[in-house]
Amino acid sequence: MDLVNSMTPLKLTQFFIFFSIFFQIKVESETPKQFLKGFKANPDPQISNFQPLLTDSTGNYSLSFLRMDENQLNLAIIHVKSFETIWVANLTRLAKWADPTELHFNGSLVLSDSRSGVFWSTYTDGDRVWLSNTSNLQVQKVDNGVTSPSVLWQSFDFPSNTLVENQNFTSAMTLVSSNGLYSMRLGFDFFGLYFKGESGLGSGSDTGRIYWRHKALEAKADVMEDQGHIYVVLKSNGFLGMYQNESVPVDIESFNSFQQPVSGVRRIRIEPDGNLKGYFWDGSSWVLDYQAIKETCELPSPCGAYGLCHPGKGCSCLDNSTNYSIGGCSPPNSGEPRDLCGATYDLDHKRYKGLSRNGVELSNTELMDYKHMVSFEECQSACEGNCTCWGAVYTNTSGFCYILNYPIQSLVGVRDESKMGFFKMREGVGKDKRGVGFGVGVGLLCGAILVLGGVIGLGYYRYMKRKRERGVSGYVDDDGVVVGPYKDLGNASFRSIELIER
Ligand SMILES: *[C@@H]1O[C@H](CO)[C@@H](O)[C@H](O)[C@H]1NC(C)=O
Ligand SMILES: *[C@@H]1O[C@H](CO)[C@@H](O)[C@H](O)[C@H]1NC(C)=O
Ligand SMILES: *[C@@H]1O[C@H](CO)[C@@H](O)[C@H](O)[C@H]1NC(C)=O
Ligand SMILES: *[C@@H]1O[C@H](CO)[C@@H](O)[C@H](O)[C@H]1NC(C)=O
Ligand SMILES: *[C@@H]1O[C@H](CO)[C@@H](O)[C@H](O)[C@H]1NC(C)=O
Ligand SMILES: *[C@@H]1O[C@H](CO)[C@@H](O)[C@H](O)[C@H]1NC(C)=O
Ligand SMILES: *[C@@H]1O[C@H](CO)[C@@H](O)[C@H](O)[C@H]1NC(C)=O
Ligand SMILES: *[C@@H]1O[C@H](CO)[C@@H](O)[C@H](O)[C@H]1NC(C)=O
């Protein structure tokens, strides 16, 4: 009694808050449903995957510490039953899964550690943190009794690689694949997928190169210059709608289950292979319902740099003297320069080997500029003479010459021998090392063959497993090994704007 009497009302409130959090954690042994000021949490060293901190009212989602690369930590919203990450905080750098790392709420939700300082913060002055049953994390200001709380910050405004149903995707936002290579953005009247490339990582404002685009058909409404930016919403009816002003979509991109009721919520995600996929929850797993790019070979880099993708078959290398193996066709190009113009690349000894070959094609020519040229030789020499050019692809029936001003990724192998390409193969630092130890090389080769055998076996097993699970007849393995083609899901989907009643 004395203790309580001696407390000021403020202290009493704090005590009560502390007590209620304590009560929720200890007595219900559950994660809390909200954070109030004073909340603190540290990573538990015993936990190997994720540590729930806050759940929504259904228990479907939780805000968690997510363990990454063994000892690193990120803050994530997780779909609990599938362990799928719906959102991650965009940290300046990853935190450590160790004691000095702390999440606290003092009006701002802050991830920090006492040595490195603040990794991430909402920079707000709110009263509580709450997770909606649609996976939207919010910092709210609670005006006592007056209407509903106002939202100061919400994770829906900062998506990472995923959008859920009814989440608005605006031109201020970017979806970025978990490996940082691919992104989705809006343009004036389209949404596009962009390849940032390894050289582009962290290089500021550069959006990268577009490899897929969905332009508004404007069947029901036109995109108007003066009506502000378009935005995209994933709708419960099974489509991505493009809108300019709320009611009427300027376009829809429909899913397989378009206009069919499905059992659970939907989401789309930009995948580590650069595809955009849509899923719905069937109560026990996520069912694939949409993919922007249906053919494996049309992905931006299914076979890696200098790879050649053969539809329905798999990968080889542009340079036919190189065997396509787990490592792909070129060593990982960390620090690959953007072009061949730098001081070390000109002078007389050009640091690349020219390679010409027939039967190659680009997968996204409709998004690329070309020049008319009378011959392949002319197209090739236009590239040879320009240090920003990494390669050129020529079709002699049309006379189109496509100049590639970016490090070469995968091309598509075709039977048509009149489609020709010229490529600059970088002869990098590795060249001198090639002479070292033939024996070592043979040993590695034998090892690689064994590993390859294992990978093929495992790949086939996983392929059959996923085939059974998803009903998709092929996929790009996590290791980047093409096991088979995608089934053309597009045949099952159809675009029918008339069906939308709005
Ligand atoms: C909350 O904590 C952060 C990090 O410790 C600090 O920078 C910020 O000023 C604090 N905010 C308030 C309102 O105390
Ligand atoms: C989610 O919350 C809303 C109210 O915020 C409610 O109407 C809806 O029924 C809830 N959905 C589920 C699945 O609990
Ligand atoms: C994360 O932050 C960086 C730097 O602030 C920014 O360039 C990047 O676009 C952000 N990523 C996302 C997915 O918003
Ligand atoms: C999305 O935008 C629409 C129109 O601007 C708005 O009415 C709606 O509340 C927004 N939804 C969310 C989840 O922010
Ligand atoms: C959310 O929870 C409800 C009730 O437990 C369940 O029926 C539903 O399938 C869950 N949804 C997801 C996306 O997990
Ligand atoms: C490899 O390519 C060269 C040049 O394009 C060609 O002459 C040669 O026949 C090819 N070799 C094989 C085994 O395909
Ligand atoms: C090299 O290519 C770039 C990009 O296509 C072009 O802007 C530039 O004018 C070319 N330079 C020369 C010398 O042709
Ligand atoms: C295209 O190339 C093929 C084989 O290289 C040749 O036979 C054909 O005449 C060429 N066509 C044109 C229009 O130049």
PDB file of N, CA and C in Angstrom, residues 160-161 174-185 193-197 201 209 211 270-275 299-302 409:
ATOM      1  N   SER A 160       9.258  -4.197 -48.694  1.00  0.00           N
ATOM      2  CA  SER A 160      10.581  -4.690 -49.088  1.00  0.00           C
ATOM      3  C   SER A 160      10.479  -5.478 -50.388  1.00  0.00           C
ATOM      4  N   ASN A 161      10.198  -6.795 -50.337  1.00  0.00           N
ATOM      5  CA  ASN A 161      10.044  -7.502 -51.620  1.00  0.00           C
ATOM      6  C   ASN A 161       8.620  -7.977 -51.857  1.00  0.00           C
ATOM      7  N   THR A 174       9.629   1.172 -53.949  1.00  0.00           N
ATOM      8  CA  THR A 174      10.352   0.198 -54.773  1.00  0.00           C
ATOM      9  C   THR A 174      10.240  -1.139 -54.080  1.00  0.00           C
ATOM     10  N   LEU A 175       9.969  -2.177 -54.848  1.00  0.00           N
ATOM     11  CA  LEU A 175      10.115  -3.518 -54.285  1.00  0.00           C
ATOM     12  C   LEU A 175      11.486  -3.995 -54.708  1.00  0.00           C
ATOM     13  N   VAL A 176      12.250  -4.559 -53.769  1.00  0.00           N
ATOM     14  CA  VAL A 176      13.601  -5.019 -54.085  1.00  0.00           C
ATOM     15  C   VAL A 176      13.720  -6.488 -53.696  1.00  0.00           C
ATOM     16  N   SER A 177      14.249  -7.308 -54.592  1.00  0.00           N
ATOM     17  CA  SER A 177      14.406  -8.734 -54.290  1.00  0.00           C
ATOM     18  C   SER A 177      15.389  -8.901 -53.136  1.00  0.00           C
ATOM     19  N   SER A 178      15.299 -10.036 -52.438  1.00  0.00           N
ATOM     20  CA  SER A 178      16.087 -10.206 -51.216  1.00  0.00           C
ATOM     21  C   SER A 178      17.588 -10.147 -51.486  1.00  0.00           C
ATOM     22  N   ASN A 179      18.013 -10.472 -52.720  1.00  0.00           N
ATOM     23  CA  ASN A 179      19.438 -10.396 -53.023  1.00  0.00           C
ATOM     24  C   ASN A 179      19.852  -9.020 -53.546  1.00  0.00           C
ATOM     25  N   GLY A 180      18.896  -8.097 -53.603  1.00  0.00           N
ATOM     26  CA  GLY A 180      19.218  -6.722 -54.002  1.00  0.00           C
ATOM     27  C   GLY A 180      19.431  -6.528 -55.497  1.00  0.00           C
ATOM     28  N   LEU A 181      19.246  -7.581 -56.304  1.00  0.00           N
ATOM     29  CA  LEU A 181      19.566  -7.456 -57.734  1.00  0.00           C
ATOM     30  C   LEU A 181      18.422  -6.909 -58.568  1.00  0.00           C
ATOM     31  N   TYR A 182      17.186  -7.186 -58.158  1.00  0.00           N
ATOM     32  CA  TYR A 182      16.041  -6.854 -59.005  1.00  0.00           C
ATOM     33  C   TYR A 182      15.068  -5.952 -58.262  1.00  0.00           C
ATOM     34  N   SER A 183      14.388  -5.112 -59.017  1.00  0.00           N
ATOM     35  CA  SER A 183      13.410  -4.243 -58.362  1.00  0.00           C
ATOM     36  C   SER A 183      12.189  -4.041 -59.232  1.00  0.00           C
ATOM     37  N   MET A 184      11.109  -3.628 -58.597  1.00  0.00           N
ATOM     38  CA  MET A 184       9.893  -3.265 -59.310  1.00  0.00           C
ATOM     39  C   MET A 184       9.580  -1.812 -58.997  1.00  0.00           C
ATOM     40  N   ARG A 185       9.238  -1.052 -60.034  1.00  0.00           N
ATOM     41  CA  ARG A 185       8.897   0.362 -59.883  1.00  0.00           C
ATOM     42  C   ARG A 185       7.773   0.723 -60.824  1.00  0.00           C
ATOM     43  N   LEU A 193      10.018  -4.163 -64.226  1.00  0.00           N
ATOM     44  CA  LEU A 193      11.009  -4.878 -63.427  1.00  0.00           C
ATOM     45  C   LEU A 193      12.388  -4.488 -63.936  1.00  0.00           C
ATOM     46  N   TYR A 194      13.293  -4.219 -63.011  1.00  0.00           N
ATOM     47  CA  TYR A 194      14.606  -3.675 -63.345  1.00  0.00           C
ATOM     48  C   TYR A 194      15.723  -4.541 -62.775  1.00  0.00           C
ATOM     49  N   PHE A 195      16.776  -4.630 -63.562  1.00  0.00           N
ATOM     50  CA  PHE A 195      17.966  -5.368 -63.136  1.00  0.00           C
ATOM     51  C   PHE A 195      19.009  -4.355 -62.710  1.00  0.00           C
ATOM     52  N   LYS A 196      19.446  -4.478 -61.483  1.00  0.00           N
ATOM     53  CA  LYS A 196      20.416  -3.528 -60.993  1.00  0.00           C
ATOM     54  C   LYS A 196      21.833  -3.985 -61.298  1.00  0.00           C
ATOM     55  N   GLY A 197      21.999  -5.299 -61.368  1.00  0.00           N
ATOM     56  CA  GLY A 197      23.321  -5.822 -61.678  1.00  0.00           C
ATOM     57  C   GLY A 197      24.226  -5.731 -60.482  1.00  0.00           C
ATOM     58  N   LEU A 201      25.157  -2.416 -57.427  1.00  0.00           N
ATOM     59  CA  LEU A 201      24.772  -2.479 -56.025  1.00  0.00           C
ATOM     60  C   LEU A 201      25.274  -1.276 -55.244  1.00  0.00           C
ATOM     61  N   ARG A 209      18.438  -1.442 -65.412  1.00  0.00           N
ATOM     62  CA  ARG A 209      17.946  -1.665 -66.767  1.00  0.00           C
ATOM     63  C   ARG A 209      16.610  -2.397 -66.697  1.00  0.00           C
ATOM     64  N   TYR A 211      13.779  -4.928 -67.718  1.00  0.00           N
ATOM     65  CA  TYR A 211      13.739  -6.170 -68.499  1.00  0.00           C
ATOM     66  C   TYR A 211      12.324  -6.705 -68.675  1.00  0.00           C
ATOM     67  N   ILE A 270       8.736 -10.001 -55.490  1.00  0.00           N
ATOM     68  CA  ILE A 270       9.791 -10.030 -56.489  1.00  0.00           C
ATOM     69  C   ILE A 270      10.853 -11.005 -55.989  1.00  0.00           C
ATOM     70  N   GLU A 271      11.084 -12.032 -56.803  1.00  0.00           N
ATOM     71  CA  GLU A 271      11.881 -13.186 -56.379  1.00  0.00           C
ATOM     72  C   GLU A 271      13.364 -12.964 -56.661  1.00  0.00           C
ATOM     73  N   PRO A 272      14.219 -13.768 -56.017  1.00  0.00           N
ATOM     74  CA  PRO A 272      15.668 -13.607 -56.242  1.00  0.00           C
ATOM     75  C   PRO A 272      16.106 -13.903 -57.681  1.00  0.00           C
ATOM     76  N   ASP A 273      15.255 -14.537 -58.498  1.00  0.00           N
ATOM     77  CA  ASP A 273      15.607 -14.748 -59.906  1.00  0.00           C
ATOM     78  C   ASP A 273      15.065 -13.638 -60.804  1.00  0.00           C
ATOM     79  N   GLY A 274      14.438 -12.631 -60.197  1.00  0.00           N
ATOM     80  CA  GLY A 274      13.954 -11.493 -60.968  1.00  0.00           C
ATOM     81  C   GLY A 274      12.522 -11.625 -61.448  1.00  0.00           C
ATOM     82  N   ASN A 275      11.879 -12.753 -61.156  1.00  0.00           N
ATOM     83  CA  ASN A 275      10.484 -12.890 -61.559  1.00  0.00           C
ATOM     84  C   ASN A 275       9.584 -12.201 -60.533  1.00  0.00           C
ATOM     85  N   LEU A 299      13.895 -14.834 -68.109  1.00  0.00           N
ATOM     86  CA  LEU A 299      14.338 -14.166 -66.882  1.00  0.00           C
ATOM     87  C   LEU A 299      15.607 -13.374 -67.202  1.00  0.00           C
ATOM     88  N   PRO A 300      15.931 -12.372 -66.388  1.00  0.00           N
ATOM     89  CA  PRO A 300      17.069 -11.514 -66.752  1.00  0.00           C
ATOM     90  C   PRO A 300      18.417 -12.218 -66.776  1.00  0.00           C
ATOM     91  N   SER A 301      18.615 -13.222 -65.917  1.00  0.00           N
ATOM     92  CA  SER A 301      19.922 -13.875 -65.966  1.00  0.00           C
ATOM     93  C   SER A 301      19.850 -15.323 -65.485  1.00  0.00           C
ATOM     94  N   PRO A 302      19.050 -16.168 -66.181  1.00  0.00           N
ATOM     95  CA  PRO A 302      18.836 -17.531 -65.685  1.00  0.00           C
ATOM     96  C   PRO A 302      20.103 -18.374 -65.686  1.00  0.00           C
ATOM     97  N   GLN A 409      24.761 -10.493 -69.462  1.00  0.00           N
ATOM     98  CA  GLN A 409      24.117 -11.525 -68.651  1.00  0.00           C
ATOM     99  C   GLN A 409      23.760 -12.686 -69.582  1.00  0.00           C
TER     100      GLN A 409
END
